[in-house]
Structures are given as C-alpha cells and as structure tokens.
Short mmCIF file of C-alpha atoms in Angstrom, two decimals:
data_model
loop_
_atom_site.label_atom_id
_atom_site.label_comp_id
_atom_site.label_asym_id
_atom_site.label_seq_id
_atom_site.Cartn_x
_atom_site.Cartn_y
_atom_site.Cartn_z
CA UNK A 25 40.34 58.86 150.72
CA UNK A 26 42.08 55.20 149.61
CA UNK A 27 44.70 53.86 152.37
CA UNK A 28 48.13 53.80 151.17
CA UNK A 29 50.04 50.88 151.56
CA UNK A 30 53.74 50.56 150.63
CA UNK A 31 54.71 47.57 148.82
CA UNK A 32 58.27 46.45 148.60
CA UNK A 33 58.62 44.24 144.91
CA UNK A 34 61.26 43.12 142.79
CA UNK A 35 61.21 44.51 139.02
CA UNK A 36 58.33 41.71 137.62
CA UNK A 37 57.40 42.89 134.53
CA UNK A 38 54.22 41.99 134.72
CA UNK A 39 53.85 44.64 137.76
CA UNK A 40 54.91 47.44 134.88
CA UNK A 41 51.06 48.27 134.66
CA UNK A 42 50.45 48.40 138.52
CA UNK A 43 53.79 50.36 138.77
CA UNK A 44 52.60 53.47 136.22
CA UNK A 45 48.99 53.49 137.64
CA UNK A 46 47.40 51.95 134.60
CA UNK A 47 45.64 49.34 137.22
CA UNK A 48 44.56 51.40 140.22
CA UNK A 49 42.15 51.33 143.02
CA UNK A 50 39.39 53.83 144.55
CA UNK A 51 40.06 52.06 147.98
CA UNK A 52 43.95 51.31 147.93
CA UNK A 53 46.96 53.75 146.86
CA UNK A 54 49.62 51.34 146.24
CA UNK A 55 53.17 52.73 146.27
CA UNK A 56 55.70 50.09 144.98
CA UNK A 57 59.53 50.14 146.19
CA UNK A 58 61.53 48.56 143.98
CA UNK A 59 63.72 45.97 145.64
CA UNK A 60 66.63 43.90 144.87
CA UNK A 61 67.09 41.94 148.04
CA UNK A 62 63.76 40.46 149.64
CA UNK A 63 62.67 42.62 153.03
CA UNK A 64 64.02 40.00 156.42
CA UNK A 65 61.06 40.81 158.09
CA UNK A 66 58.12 42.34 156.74
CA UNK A 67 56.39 42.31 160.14
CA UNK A 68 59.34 44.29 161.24
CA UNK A 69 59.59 46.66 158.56
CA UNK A 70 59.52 50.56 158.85
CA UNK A 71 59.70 50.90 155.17
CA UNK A 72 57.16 48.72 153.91
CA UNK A 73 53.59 48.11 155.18
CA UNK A 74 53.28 44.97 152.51
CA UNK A 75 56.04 42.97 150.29
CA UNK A 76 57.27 39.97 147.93
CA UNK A 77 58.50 37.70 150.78
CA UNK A 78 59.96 34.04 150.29
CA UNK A 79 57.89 31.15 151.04
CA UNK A 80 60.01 29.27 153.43
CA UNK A 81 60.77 32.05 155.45
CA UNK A 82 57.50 33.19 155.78
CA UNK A 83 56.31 29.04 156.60
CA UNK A 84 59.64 29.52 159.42
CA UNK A 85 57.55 32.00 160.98
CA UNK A 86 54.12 30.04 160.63
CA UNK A 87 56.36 27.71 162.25
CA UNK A 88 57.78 29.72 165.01
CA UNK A 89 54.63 31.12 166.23
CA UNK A 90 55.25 34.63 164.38
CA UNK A 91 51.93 35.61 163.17
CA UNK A 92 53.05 39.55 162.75
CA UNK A 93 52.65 38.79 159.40
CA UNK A 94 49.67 37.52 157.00
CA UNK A 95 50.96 36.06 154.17
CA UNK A 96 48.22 35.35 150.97
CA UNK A 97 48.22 32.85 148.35
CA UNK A 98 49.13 35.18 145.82
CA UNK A 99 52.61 33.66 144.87
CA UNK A 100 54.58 36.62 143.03
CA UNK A 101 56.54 34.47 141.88
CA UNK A 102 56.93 30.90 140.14
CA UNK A 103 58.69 28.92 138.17
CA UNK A 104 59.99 25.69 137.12
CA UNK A 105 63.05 24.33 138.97
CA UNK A 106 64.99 22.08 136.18
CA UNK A 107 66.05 24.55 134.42
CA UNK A 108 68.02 26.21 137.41
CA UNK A 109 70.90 23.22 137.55
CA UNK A 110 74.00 24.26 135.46
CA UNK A 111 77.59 22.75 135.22
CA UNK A 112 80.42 23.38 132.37
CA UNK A 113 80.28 22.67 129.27
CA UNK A 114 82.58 20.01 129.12
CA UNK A 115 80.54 17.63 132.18
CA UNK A 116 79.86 14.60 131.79
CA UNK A 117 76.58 15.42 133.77
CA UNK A 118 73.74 15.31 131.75
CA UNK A 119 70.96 13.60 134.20
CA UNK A 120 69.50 15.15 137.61
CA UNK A 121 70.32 11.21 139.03
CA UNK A 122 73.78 11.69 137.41
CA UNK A 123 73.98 14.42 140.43
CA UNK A 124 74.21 11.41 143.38
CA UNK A 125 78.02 11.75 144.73
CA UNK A 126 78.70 15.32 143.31
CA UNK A 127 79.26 18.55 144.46
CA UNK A 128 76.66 20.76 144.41
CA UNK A 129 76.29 24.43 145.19
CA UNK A 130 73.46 26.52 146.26
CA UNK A 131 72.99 29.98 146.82
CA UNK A 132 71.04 29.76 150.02
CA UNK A 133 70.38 26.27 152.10
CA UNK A 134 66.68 26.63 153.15
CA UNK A 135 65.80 29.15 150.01
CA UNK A 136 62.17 28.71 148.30
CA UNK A 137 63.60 27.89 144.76
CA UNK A 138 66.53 25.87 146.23
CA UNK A 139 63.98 23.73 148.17
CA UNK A 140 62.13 23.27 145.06
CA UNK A 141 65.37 22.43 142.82
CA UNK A 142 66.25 19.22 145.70
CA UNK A 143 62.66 18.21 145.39
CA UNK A 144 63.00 18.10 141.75
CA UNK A 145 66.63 16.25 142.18
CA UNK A 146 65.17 13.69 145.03
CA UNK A 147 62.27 12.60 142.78
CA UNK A 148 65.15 11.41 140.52
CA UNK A 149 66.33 9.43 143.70
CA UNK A 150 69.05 11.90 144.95
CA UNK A 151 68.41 12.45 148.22
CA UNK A 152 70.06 15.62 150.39
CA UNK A 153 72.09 13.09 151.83
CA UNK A 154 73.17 11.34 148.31
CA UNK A 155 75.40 14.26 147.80
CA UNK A 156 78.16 17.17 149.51
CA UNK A 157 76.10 20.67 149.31
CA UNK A 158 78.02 24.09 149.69
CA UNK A 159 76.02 26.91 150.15
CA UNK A 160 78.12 30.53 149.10
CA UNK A 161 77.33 33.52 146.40
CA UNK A 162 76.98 32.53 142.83
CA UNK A 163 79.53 35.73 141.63
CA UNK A 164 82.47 38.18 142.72
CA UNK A 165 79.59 40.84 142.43
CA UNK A 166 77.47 39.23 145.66
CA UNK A 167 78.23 39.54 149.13
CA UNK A 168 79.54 37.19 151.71
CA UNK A 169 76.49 36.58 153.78
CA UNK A 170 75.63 33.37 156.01
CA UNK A 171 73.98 31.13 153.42
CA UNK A 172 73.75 27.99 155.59
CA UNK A 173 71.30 30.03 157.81
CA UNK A 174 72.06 26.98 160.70
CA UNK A 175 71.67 24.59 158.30
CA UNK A 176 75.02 23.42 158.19
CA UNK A 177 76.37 19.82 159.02
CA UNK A 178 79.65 19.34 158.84
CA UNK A 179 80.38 16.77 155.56
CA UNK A 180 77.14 17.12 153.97
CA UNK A 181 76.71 20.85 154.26
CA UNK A 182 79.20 23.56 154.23
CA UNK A 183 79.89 27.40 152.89
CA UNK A 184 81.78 27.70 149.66
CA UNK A 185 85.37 26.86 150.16
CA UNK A 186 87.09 30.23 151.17
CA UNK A 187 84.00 32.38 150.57
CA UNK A 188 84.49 32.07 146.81
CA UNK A 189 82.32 32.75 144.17
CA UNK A 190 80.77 29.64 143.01
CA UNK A 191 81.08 30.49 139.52
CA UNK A 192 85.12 29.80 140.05
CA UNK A 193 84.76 26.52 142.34
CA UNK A 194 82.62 25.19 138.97
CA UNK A 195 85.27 26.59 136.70
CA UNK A 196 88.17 25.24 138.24
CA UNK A 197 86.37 22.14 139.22
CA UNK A 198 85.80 22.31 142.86
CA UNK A 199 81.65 21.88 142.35
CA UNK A 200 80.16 19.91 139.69
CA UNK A 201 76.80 22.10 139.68
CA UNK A 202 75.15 24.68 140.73
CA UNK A 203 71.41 25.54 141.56
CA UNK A 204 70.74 29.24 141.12
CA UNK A 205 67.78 30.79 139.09
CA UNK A 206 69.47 33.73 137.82
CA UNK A 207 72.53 32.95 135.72
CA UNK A 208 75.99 34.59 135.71
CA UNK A 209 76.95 37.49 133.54
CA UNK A 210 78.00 36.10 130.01
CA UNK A 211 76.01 32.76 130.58
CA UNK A 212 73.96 33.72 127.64
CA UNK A 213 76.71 34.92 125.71
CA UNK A 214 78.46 32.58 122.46
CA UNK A 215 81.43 30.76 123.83
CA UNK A 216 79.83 30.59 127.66
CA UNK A 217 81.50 27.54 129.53
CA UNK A 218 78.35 26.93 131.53
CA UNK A 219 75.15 24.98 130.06
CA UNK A 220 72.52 23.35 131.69
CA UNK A 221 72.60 20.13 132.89
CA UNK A 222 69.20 19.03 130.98
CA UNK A 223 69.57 20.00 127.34
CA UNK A 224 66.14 19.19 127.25
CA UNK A 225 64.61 21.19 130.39
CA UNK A 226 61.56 22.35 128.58
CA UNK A 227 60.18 18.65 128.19
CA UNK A 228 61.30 17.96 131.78
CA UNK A 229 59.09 20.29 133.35
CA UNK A 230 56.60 19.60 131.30
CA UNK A 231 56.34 16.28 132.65
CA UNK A 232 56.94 17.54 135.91
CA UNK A 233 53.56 19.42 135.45
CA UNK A 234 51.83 16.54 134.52
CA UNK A 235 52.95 14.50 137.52
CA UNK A 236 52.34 17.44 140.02
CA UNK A 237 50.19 19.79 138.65
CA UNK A 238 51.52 22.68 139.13
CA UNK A 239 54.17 25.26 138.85
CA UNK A 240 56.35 25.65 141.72
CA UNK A 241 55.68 28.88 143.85
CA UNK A 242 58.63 30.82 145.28
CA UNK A 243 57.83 34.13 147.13
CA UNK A 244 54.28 35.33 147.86
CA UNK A 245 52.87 38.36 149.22
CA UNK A 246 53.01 39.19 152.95
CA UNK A 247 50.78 42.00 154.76
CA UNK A 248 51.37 43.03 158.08
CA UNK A 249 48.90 41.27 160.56
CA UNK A 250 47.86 44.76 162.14
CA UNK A 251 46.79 46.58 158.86
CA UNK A 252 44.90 43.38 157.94
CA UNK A 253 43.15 43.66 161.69
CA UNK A 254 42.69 47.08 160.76
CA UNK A 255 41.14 46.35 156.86
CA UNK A 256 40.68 43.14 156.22
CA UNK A 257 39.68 43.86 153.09
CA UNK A 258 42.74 45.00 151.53
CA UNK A 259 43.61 41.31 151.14
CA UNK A 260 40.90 40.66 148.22
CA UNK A 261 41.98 44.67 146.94
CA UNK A 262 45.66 44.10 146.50
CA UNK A 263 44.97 40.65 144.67
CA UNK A 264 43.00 42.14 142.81
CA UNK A 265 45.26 44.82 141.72
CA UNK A 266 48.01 42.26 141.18
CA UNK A 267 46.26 39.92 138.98
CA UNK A 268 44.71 42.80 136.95
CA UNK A 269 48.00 43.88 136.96
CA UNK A 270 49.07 40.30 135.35
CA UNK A 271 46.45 40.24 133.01
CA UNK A 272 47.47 43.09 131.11
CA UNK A 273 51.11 42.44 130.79
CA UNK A 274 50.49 39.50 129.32
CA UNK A 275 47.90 41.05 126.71
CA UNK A 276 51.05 43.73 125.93
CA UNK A 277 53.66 41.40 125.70
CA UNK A 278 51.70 39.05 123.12
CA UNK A 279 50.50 42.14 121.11
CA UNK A 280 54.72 43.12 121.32
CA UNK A 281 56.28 39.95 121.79
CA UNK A 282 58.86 41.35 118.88
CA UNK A 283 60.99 42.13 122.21
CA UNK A 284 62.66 38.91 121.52
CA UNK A 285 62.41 37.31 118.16
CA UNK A 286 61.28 34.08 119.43
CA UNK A 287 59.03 35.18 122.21
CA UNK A 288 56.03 34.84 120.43
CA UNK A 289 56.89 31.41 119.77
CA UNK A 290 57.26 30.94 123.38
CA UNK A 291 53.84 32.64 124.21
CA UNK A 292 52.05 30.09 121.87
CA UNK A 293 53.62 27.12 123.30
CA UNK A 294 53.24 28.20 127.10
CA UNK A 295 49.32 28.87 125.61
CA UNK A 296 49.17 25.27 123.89
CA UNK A 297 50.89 23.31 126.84
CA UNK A 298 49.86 24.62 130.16
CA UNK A 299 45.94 25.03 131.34
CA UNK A 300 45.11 28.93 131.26
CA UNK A 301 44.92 29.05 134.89
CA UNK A 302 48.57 27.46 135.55
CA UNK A 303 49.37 30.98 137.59
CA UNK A 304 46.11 30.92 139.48
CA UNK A 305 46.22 32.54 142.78
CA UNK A 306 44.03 31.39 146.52
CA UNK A 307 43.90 28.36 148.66
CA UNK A 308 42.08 25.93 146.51
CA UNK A 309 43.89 26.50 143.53
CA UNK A 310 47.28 26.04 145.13
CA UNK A 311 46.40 23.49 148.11
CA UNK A 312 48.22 20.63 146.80
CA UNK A 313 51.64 23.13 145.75
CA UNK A 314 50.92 24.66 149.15
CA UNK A 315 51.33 21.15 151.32
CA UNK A 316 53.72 19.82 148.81
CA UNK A 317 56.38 22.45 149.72
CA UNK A 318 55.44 21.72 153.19
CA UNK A 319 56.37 18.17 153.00
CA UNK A 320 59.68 19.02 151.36
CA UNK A 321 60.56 21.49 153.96
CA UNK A 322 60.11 18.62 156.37
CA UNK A 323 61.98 15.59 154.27
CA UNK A 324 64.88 18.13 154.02
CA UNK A 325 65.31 18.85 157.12
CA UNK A 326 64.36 22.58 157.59
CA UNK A 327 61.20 22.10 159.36
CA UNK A 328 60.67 19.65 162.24
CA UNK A 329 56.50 19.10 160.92
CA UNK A 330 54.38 19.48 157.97
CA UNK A 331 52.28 22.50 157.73
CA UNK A 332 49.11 22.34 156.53
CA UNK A 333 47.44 25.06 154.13
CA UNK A 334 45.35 26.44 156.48
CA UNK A 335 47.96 26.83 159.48
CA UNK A 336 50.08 28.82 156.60
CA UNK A 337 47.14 30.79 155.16
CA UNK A 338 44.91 32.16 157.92
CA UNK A 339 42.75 34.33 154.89
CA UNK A 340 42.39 33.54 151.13
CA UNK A 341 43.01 35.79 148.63
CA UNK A 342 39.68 37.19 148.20
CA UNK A 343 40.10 37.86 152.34
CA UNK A 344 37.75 35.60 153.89
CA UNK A 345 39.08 33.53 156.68
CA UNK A 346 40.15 29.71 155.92
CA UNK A 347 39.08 28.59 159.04
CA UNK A 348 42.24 28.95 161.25
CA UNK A 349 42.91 32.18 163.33
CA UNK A 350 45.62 34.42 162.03
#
C-alpha cells in the first residue's frame, strides 16, 4: 500500500500532470490541496503533511533552531526579479539606480521574491537604506495583514500610509514603485497606467544570468521532519514526481503553445538563451543561489548570519544526507 502524503500547492501549471494522476507513484499517493495563501507553518500543520513554503521563512526557522520541518532543494518556484518593479506610465523612472531616494512599496518586508527584487536593485548601487520602503497590500481585493513582520524602522520602513492599497498610493503619487510579482487587475489591459520600470527586462535578466548563474528561487518544498524520520525516502519519491511532473508540462505546452499566440516564440527563446538545466533541482546545482540568498538575507537585515547550504538543507533531493543533522 503507497503512503499518502498531503501536499498543499499553489495552481503551477506545470503540476497539471501530477494533479490528474498522469505522473504517479507505486510508493507515494500524493493528494494536492490547492492553495492560494502559502501554509505559516508546515511543521504545524493539521492539513498538510508536505507543502510549497517560502524560502526565507523556512531559512527563519533554520535560523531559529526549528527543525520540525525538512525543507529540499526542489524550489517550486523561480523566477527573475526585474521584471517585478512597476511605476506609472508617465515616470520619469526608467533605471533600477533611478530608484535611490524614491518611494518604494513592497508587499511583504522579508518575502522570498521581495528579497530577491532589493538584491537585484542593490547591485545597481541602491542600497535598503538609499531609499523609504512601505510594506502594505498591492489591491482593495487583499487583506490588511502585518507586512513589516518586525521589520519595521521608523523612516526607512513603514506600512502603507492608512492601510491603502498600493495600487492608489502609486496612482495618486504617494509611491514611485512597486515590487510585486503578480500584477493588478487591468495591468495587462490597453490604456493600463502602470508599466514596468525596465522596458527592456528581458535583456536585463539575461545579463543577470550571466553574472549569477542562475534563476532566482522563491518557495521550495517543505516535509515534515517526523514523516521524513519515518521514510526517508519519500524525499527522492516526491522529487521525483515533481520533476516528472515538470517534464511533461513542458512537452504539452510546446506541442500547444497556440494558448497564447506568441508563446511559442517565447518557448524557443527561453530554449536558445538559457542552459537546459536552468530549473535544475538538489544541492549542487543550486549551492551558489542557495548561499547567495543567504548573504542577502544577512546584508538586508533579516538575518543576523549567513547560512550555509548545508545548515539549510540537512538531505538532498534524491534523500541522502548532506552531511549536517536535520
């Protein structure tokens, strides 16, 4: 009989195949729950025995000593960060450097992608202290939650004036950007006021890759510590499943890329100017991201120290141990 294990996701696509049992395993039911907001604590969880968690939070509890949960470098999700700064239309902002003495908004303070947008600003020489931050939602439609997370210094970092969305402060000219991955309702529509700030984000990144080497990973996957003590091979299972998973969505969306009318075009140029393994998962592949992030949590403030791969990552994906104890 295969051990079930419920896994709490956000709608990937590329998890479509996992999702209607078209990757499966002899060893390991997987039951996905579709998610909009990340699980707080997956250690914690009585709905979830596995889950998409962010990669700060789950270095926090690295940090803290919380080792109810085994997180594996199998990063769910990545993605470039240029591409995530937008101001009006009408800005005169057209440069990440151009963002020294603004005012910037972010959806969350100590947020994976948000972490990875400063580091992105600060190698254009604006540092977190080069600017005034306010941390609030990004529309009417999400909630008032603490988004400074103790973060906050009065001056330099603050909530969104009056709770408000920070779509209005940039409309009515109270920010002069905003970091946020997902864009507003209507940003893609014809007559949008919003833009990015790069016009030409696409060749941005790309030399981004070629400085770093890598594309920036955001949430990975987190097991809790006792079903791991229990089977330690569901580790190297579940990557499994998630990569096969991977593989196939991206063989269906190139055979129907006529979802979009350019997406081919996009396919072939992702193909043509990134190595085929940009998305590998595991320790070796992703050291250098891995200790990167690290660093930046430190320079920024949200961590006191550096943490090193292997304090992070107690097992690699294919669920031997890295050396450290879990």
């Amino acid at each position: 009989m295969p051990i079930t294990l419920r896994l709490a996701l956000r709608d990937w696509d590329y998890m479509t195949p996992l999702i209607l049992g078209d990757v499966s395993s002899s060893k390991l039911d997987v039951k996905v729950e579709r998610i909009g907001t990340l699980v707080s604590h997956v250690g914690k969880s009585d709905t979830c025995d596995a889950a998409e968690m962010s990669f700060s939070r789950y270095t926090q509890l690295r940090y803290d000593g919380d080792h109810s949960v085994v997180g594996i470098p199998n990063f769910i999700m990545r993605g470039f960060r240029h591409r995530c700064v937008i101001t009006m239309k009408d800005s005169p902002i057209t440069e990440l450097s151009q963002l020294a003495g603004k005012r910037i908004g972010v959806t969350g303070w100590r947020d994976s992608g948000n972490t990875w947008t400063r580091a992105a600003v600060r190698r254009e020489g604006v540092q977190v202290e080069n600017a005034m931050w306010y941390a609030g939602r990004l529309t009417e439609a999400h909630p008032v939650v603490d988004r400074l997370d103790g973060f906050g210094r009065p001056g330099l970092i603050e909530a969104a004036p009056g709770e408000r969305p920070m779509v209005d402060l940039l409309r009515e000219g109270q920010l002069d950007a905003i970091f946020t991955p997902f864009m507003p309702d209507g940003y893609f529509a014809n007559g949008s006021p919003f833009r990015q700030v790069l016009s030409d984000f696409r060749g941005a990144e790309r030399r981004y890759f070629d400085e770093v080497g890598y594309v920036p990973g955001m949430h990975l996957i987190g097991i809790k510590a006792e079903i791991v003590e229990e089977n330690p091979w569901i580790i190297a299972e579940l990557s499994q499943l998630i990569e096969e998973s991977q593989r196939m969505w991206l063989n269906k969306r190139r055979k129907y890329a006529d979802t979009s009318p350019w997406m081919f075009d996009e396919l072939l140029k992702t193909s043509l100017e990134l190595p085929a393994n940009w998305d590998e998962n595991g320790l070796a592949a992703n050291e250098k991201m891995i200790a990167d992030f690290s660093a930046e949590l430190h320079a920024q403030g949200i961590l006191a120290r550096k943490m090193t791969p292997l304090e992070l990552f107690p097992f690699d994906t294919d669920g031997s141990r890295t050396g450290t104890t879990a």
